[in-house]
Short mmCIF file of C-alpha atoms in Angstrom, two decimals:
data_model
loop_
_atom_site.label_atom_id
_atom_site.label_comp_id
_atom_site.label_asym_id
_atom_site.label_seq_id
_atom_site.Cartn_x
_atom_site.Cartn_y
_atom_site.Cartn_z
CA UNK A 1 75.08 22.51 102.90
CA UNK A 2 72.52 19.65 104.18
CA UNK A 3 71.50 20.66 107.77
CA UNK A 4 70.78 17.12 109.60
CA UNK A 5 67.24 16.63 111.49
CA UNK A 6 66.36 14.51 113.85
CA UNK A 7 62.71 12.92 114.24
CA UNK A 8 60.93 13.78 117.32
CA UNK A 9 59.68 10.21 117.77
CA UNK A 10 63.70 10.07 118.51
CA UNK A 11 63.70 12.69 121.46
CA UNK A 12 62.87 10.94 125.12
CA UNK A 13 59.46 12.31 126.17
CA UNK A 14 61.16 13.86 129.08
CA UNK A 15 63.69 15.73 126.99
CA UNK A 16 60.27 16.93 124.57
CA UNK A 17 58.49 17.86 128.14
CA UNK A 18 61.68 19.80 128.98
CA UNK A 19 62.50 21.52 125.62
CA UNK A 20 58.78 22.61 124.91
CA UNK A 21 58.59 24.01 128.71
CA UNK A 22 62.16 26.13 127.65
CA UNK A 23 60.51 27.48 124.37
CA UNK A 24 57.09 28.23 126.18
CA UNK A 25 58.99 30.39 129.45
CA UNK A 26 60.97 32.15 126.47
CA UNK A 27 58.49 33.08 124.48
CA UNK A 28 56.43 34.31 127.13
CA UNK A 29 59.50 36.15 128.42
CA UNK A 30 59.96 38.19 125.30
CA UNK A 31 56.84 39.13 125.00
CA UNK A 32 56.89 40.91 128.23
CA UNK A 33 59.40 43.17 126.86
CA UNK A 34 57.06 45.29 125.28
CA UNK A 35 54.42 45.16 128.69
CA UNK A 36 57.59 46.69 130.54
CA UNK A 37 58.49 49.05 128.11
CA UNK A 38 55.05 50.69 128.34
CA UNK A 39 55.10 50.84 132.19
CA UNK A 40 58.42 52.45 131.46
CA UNK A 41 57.22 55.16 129.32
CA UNK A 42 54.39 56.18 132.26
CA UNK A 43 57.32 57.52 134.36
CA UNK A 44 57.86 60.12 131.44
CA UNK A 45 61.62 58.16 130.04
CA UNK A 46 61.95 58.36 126.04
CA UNK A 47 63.27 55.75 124.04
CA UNK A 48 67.02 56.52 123.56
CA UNK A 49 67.17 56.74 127.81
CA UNK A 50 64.88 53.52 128.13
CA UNK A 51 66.69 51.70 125.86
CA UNK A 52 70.04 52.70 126.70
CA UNK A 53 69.32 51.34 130.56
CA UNK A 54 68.48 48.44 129.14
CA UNK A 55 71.51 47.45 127.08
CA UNK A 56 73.84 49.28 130.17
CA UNK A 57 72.37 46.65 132.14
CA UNK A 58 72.30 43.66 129.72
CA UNK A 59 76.08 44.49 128.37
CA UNK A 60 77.85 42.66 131.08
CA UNK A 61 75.59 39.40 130.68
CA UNK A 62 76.07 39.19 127.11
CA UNK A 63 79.77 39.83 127.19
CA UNK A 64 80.16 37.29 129.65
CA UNK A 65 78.27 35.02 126.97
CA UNK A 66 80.48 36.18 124.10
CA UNK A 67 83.20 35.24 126.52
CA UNK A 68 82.11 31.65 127.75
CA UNK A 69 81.37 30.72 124.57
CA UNK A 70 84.66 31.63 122.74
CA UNK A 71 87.02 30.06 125.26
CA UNK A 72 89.48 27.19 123.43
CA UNK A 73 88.36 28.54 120.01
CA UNK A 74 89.84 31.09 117.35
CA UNK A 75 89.53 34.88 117.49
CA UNK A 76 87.33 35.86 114.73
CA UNK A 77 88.91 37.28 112.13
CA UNK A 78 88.39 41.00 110.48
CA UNK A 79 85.61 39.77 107.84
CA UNK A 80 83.83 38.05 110.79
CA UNK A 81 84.22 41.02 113.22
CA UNK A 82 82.64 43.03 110.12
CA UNK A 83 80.12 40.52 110.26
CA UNK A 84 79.62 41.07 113.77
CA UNK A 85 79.77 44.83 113.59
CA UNK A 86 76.56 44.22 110.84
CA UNK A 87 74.71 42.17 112.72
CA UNK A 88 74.88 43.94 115.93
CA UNK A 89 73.23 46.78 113.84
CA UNK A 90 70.56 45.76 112.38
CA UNK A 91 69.53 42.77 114.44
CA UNK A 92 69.45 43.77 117.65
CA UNK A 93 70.71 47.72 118.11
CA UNK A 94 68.11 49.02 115.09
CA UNK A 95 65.29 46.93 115.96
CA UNK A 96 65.57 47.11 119.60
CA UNK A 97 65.39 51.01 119.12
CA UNK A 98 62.85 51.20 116.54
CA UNK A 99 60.67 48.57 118.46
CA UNK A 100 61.27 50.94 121.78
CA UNK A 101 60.16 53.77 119.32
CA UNK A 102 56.76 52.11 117.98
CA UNK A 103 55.74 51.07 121.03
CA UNK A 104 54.95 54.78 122.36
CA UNK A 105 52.60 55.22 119.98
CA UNK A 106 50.67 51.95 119.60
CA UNK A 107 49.27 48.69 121.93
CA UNK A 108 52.02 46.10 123.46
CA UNK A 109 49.22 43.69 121.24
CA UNK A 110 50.10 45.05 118.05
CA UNK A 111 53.42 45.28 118.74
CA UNK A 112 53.43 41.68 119.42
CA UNK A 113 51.33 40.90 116.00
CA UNK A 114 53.61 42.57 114.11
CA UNK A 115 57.16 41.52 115.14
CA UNK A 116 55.30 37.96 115.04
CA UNK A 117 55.61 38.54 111.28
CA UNK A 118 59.33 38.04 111.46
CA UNK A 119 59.36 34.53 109.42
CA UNK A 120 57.26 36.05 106.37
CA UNK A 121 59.83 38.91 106.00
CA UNK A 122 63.21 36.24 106.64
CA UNK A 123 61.39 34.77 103.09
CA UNK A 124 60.86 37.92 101.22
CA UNK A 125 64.13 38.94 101.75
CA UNK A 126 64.88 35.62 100.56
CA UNK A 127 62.75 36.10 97.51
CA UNK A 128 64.33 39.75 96.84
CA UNK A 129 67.93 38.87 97.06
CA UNK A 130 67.77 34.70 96.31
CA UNK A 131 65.14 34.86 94.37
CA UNK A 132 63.89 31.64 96.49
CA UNK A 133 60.65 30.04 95.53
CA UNK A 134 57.64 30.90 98.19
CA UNK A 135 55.22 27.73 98.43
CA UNK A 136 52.05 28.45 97.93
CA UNK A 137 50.84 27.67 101.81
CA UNK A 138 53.24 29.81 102.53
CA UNK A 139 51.85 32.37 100.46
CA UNK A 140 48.89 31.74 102.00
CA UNK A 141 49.95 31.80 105.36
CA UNK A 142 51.70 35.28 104.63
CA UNK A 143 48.24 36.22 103.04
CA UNK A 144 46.47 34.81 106.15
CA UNK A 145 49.08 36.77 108.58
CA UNK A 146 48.82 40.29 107.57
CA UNK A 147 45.47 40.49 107.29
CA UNK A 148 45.46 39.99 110.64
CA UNK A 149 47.55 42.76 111.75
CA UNK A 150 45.85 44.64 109.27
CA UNK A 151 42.74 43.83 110.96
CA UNK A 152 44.26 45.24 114.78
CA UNK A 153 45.83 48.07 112.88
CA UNK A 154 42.46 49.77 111.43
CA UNK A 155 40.77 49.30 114.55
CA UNK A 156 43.57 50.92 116.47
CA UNK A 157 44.11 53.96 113.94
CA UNK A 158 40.59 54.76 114.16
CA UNK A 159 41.57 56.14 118.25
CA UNK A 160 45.06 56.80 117.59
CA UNK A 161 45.30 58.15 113.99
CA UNK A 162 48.62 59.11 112.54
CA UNK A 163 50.06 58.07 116.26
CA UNK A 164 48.85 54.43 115.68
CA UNK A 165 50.70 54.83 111.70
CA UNK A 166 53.76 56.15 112.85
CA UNK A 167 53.85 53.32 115.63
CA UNK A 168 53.08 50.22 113.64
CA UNK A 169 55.79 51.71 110.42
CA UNK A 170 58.53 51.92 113.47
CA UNK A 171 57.80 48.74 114.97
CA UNK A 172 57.52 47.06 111.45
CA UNK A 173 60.83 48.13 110.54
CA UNK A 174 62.09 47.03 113.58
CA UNK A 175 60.71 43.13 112.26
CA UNK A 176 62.29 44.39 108.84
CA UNK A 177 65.65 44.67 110.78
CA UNK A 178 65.69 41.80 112.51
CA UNK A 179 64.89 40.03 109.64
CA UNK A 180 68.17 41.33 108.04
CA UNK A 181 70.02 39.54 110.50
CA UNK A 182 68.36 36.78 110.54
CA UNK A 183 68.71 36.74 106.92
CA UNK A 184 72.55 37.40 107.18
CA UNK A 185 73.50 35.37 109.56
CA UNK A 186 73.51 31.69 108.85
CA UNK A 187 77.18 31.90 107.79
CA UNK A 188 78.59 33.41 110.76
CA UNK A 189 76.71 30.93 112.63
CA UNK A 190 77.99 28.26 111.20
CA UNK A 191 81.66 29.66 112.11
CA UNK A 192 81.04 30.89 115.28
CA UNK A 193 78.73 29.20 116.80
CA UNK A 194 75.46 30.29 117.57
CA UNK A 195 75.56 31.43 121.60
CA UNK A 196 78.96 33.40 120.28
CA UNK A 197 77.50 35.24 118.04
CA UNK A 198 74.54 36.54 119.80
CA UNK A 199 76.60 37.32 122.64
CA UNK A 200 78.97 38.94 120.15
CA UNK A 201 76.20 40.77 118.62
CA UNK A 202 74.42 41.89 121.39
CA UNK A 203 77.81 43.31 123.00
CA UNK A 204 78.16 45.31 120.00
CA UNK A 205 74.31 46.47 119.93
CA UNK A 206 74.87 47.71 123.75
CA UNK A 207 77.50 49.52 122.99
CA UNK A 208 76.02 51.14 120.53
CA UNK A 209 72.77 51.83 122.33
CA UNK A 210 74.48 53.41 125.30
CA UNK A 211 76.70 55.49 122.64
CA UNK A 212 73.79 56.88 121.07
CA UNK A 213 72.70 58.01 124.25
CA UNK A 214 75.80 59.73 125.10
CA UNK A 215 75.43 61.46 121.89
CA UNK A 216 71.83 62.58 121.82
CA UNK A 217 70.83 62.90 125.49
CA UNK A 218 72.45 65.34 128.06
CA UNK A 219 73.96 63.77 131.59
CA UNK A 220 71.08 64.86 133.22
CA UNK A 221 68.66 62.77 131.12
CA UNK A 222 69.96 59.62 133.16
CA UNK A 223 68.23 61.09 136.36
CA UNK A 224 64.91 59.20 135.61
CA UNK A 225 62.49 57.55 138.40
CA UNK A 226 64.06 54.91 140.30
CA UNK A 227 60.84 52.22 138.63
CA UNK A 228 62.22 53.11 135.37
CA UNK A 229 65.43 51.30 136.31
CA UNK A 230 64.08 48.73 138.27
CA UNK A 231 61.95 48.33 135.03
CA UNK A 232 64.87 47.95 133.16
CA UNK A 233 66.59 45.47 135.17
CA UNK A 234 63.91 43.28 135.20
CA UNK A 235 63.67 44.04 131.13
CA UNK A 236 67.51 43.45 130.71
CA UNK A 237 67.49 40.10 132.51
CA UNK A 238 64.25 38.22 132.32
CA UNK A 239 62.68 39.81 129.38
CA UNK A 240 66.26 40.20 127.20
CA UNK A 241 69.11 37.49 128.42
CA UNK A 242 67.15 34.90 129.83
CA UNK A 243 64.80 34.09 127.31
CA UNK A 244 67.62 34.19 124.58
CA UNK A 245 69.79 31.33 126.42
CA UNK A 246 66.07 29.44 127.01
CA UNK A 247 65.15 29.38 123.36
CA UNK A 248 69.13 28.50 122.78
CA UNK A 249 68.77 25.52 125.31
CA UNK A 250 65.18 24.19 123.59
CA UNK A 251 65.96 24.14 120.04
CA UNK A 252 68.98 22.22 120.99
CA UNK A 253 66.62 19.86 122.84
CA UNK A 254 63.64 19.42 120.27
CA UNK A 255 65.03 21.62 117.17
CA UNK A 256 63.94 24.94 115.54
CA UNK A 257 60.58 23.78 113.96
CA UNK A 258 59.06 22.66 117.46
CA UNK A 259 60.46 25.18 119.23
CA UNK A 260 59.07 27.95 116.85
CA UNK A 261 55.58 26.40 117.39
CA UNK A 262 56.15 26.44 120.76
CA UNK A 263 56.59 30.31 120.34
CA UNK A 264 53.39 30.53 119.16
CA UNK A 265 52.09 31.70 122.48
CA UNK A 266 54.21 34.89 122.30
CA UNK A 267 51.75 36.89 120.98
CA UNK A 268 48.43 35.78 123.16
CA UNK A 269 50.80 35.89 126.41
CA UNK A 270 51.48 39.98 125.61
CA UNK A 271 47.54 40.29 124.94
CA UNK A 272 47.09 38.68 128.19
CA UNK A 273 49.60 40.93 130.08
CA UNK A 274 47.85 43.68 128.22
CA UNK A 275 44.95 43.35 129.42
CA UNK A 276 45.71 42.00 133.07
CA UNK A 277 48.84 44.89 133.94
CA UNK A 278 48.43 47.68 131.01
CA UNK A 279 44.86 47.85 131.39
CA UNK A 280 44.69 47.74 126.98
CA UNK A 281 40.88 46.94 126.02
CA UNK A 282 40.86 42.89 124.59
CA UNK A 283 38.12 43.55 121.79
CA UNK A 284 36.75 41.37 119.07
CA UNK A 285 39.07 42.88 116.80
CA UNK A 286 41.96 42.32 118.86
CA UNK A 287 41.01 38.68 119.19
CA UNK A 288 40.03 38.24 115.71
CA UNK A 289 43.18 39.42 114.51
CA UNK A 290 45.39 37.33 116.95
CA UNK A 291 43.84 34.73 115.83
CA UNK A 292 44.51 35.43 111.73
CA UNK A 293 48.11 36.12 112.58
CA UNK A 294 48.82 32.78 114.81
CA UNK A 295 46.85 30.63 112.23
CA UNK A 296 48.74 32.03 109.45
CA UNK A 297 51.76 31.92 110.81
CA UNK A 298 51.41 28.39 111.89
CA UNK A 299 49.73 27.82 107.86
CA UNK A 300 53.55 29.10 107.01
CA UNK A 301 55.49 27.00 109.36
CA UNK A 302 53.74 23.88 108.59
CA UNK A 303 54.19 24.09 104.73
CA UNK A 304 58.23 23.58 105.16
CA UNK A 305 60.85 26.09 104.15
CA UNK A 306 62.37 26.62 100.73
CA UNK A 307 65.57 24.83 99.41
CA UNK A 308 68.37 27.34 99.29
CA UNK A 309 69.93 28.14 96.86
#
């Protein structure tokens, strides 16, 4: 199926201005998910309580986006709600957890580096079960990428050890997760809709998130420090629901290529916060690395994506 583009010399300035200052204000919002997730974890909270808190409190906003945006239209049928049910999982219930997970053991900066790696693992899968063609650049780019977080990852291990391992293999198969869905999704989109999905999704993820606690965690777990939850309100609506409908909102103003390069700031705003609220150290190695991811990652985006197949 041809996907239309539109030209950006075709887009009013103001409407650019606009959509770039969406995709900037969510990028930087996501990225302080993982800056109030380790404040979180200094009140003494694990990650099936932390997480849980922040689904409880994110469930009603995306059901009420599930619900806005399937008013006037069809109710899904079973194969979409299996659909659903699958992405749910792995896009947003498994890699929220495993992301929560990771990021007890390693730096909010590596955390960012690493999930950054999202696009290179949306192709591989492609490669793997499409067998689609990787360009070159983008091989490069991938090439250019990982080194990077390879880079953050040896200096970290050298003060964390096995801690730093075990972080960075949770938190990458948290990016291996979401990639799944990313990978998976397209069709449903295309049926649904893309805000009805995600709210669709995301509904289902909560659920799940706040089941898992009521499996694994007695009552009493839920008595946690009242930061933790003001934590997770904060993480629930400015870090989790807001920056989803203000990516939403840009890409529909300027498309998905501009506003992924707008997103490029993700991973130097979580550095920043790092440094400014965590306290993390902002070393040559860190900064040497940030930059091999960003400049692969924009090496990658530049070079154009593969046809499908």
């Amino acid at each position: 199926m041809a996907v239309a583009t539109v030209s950006i010399g075709q887009i009013a300035p103001k409407k650019i201005a606009f959509g770039l200052s969406l995709a900037v204000l969510g990028a930087i919002a996501f990225s302080g998910k993982a800056i109030i997730v380790k404040l979180a974890y200094r009140y003494g909270v694990d990650a099936v309580t932390l997480i849980m808190y922040r689904m409880l409190f994110a469930l009603p906003i995306f059901a009420l986006m599930a619900w806005w945006a399937s008013r006037g239209k069809p109710a899904p049928t079973r194969q979409d709600w299996r659909g659903i049910l699958g992405l749910g999982v792995t896009g947003y219930y498994l890699a929220s957890f495993l992301d929560f997970a990771g990021l007890a053991y390693i730096s909010a900066s590596l955390e960012r580096l690493i999930l950054y790696l999202n696009p290179t693992l949306v192709l591989l899968l492609g490669l793997v079960l499409y067998q689609r063609h990787i360009q070159r650049a983008q091989g490069w780019g991938m090439l250019i990428s990982y080194c990077g977080v390879l880079l953050v990852f040896g200096h970290e291990i050298q003060f964390l050890g096995r801690d730093a391992a075990l972080g960075a293999l949770l938190v990458f198969l948290s990016a291996v997760s979401y990639a799944l869905y990313m990978t998976f999704s397209g069709e449903l989109v295309q049926r649904l809709g893309s805000l009805r999905l995600v709210g669709l999704a995301t509904t289902v993820a909560c659920l799940l998130c706040i089941g898992q606690f009521v499996l694994l965690r007695p009552w009493s777990a839920a008595l946690v420090a009242p930061e933790v939850i003001w934590l997770s309100i904060l993480n629930a609506t400015l870090c989790t629901a807001a920056p989803v409908l203000m990516v939403m909102m840009a890409i529909e103003r300027i498309g998905p290529s501009l506003a992924a390069q707008a997103g490029m700031v993700g991973p130097m705003s979580t550095i920043l916060m790092g440094v400014v609220i965590l306290g993390e150290p902002f070393t040559a190695w860190v900064a040497a690395g940030t930059v091999l991811v960003v400049a692969g990652i924009f090496v990658f985006s530049r070079s154009g994506r593969p046809a499908s197949t």
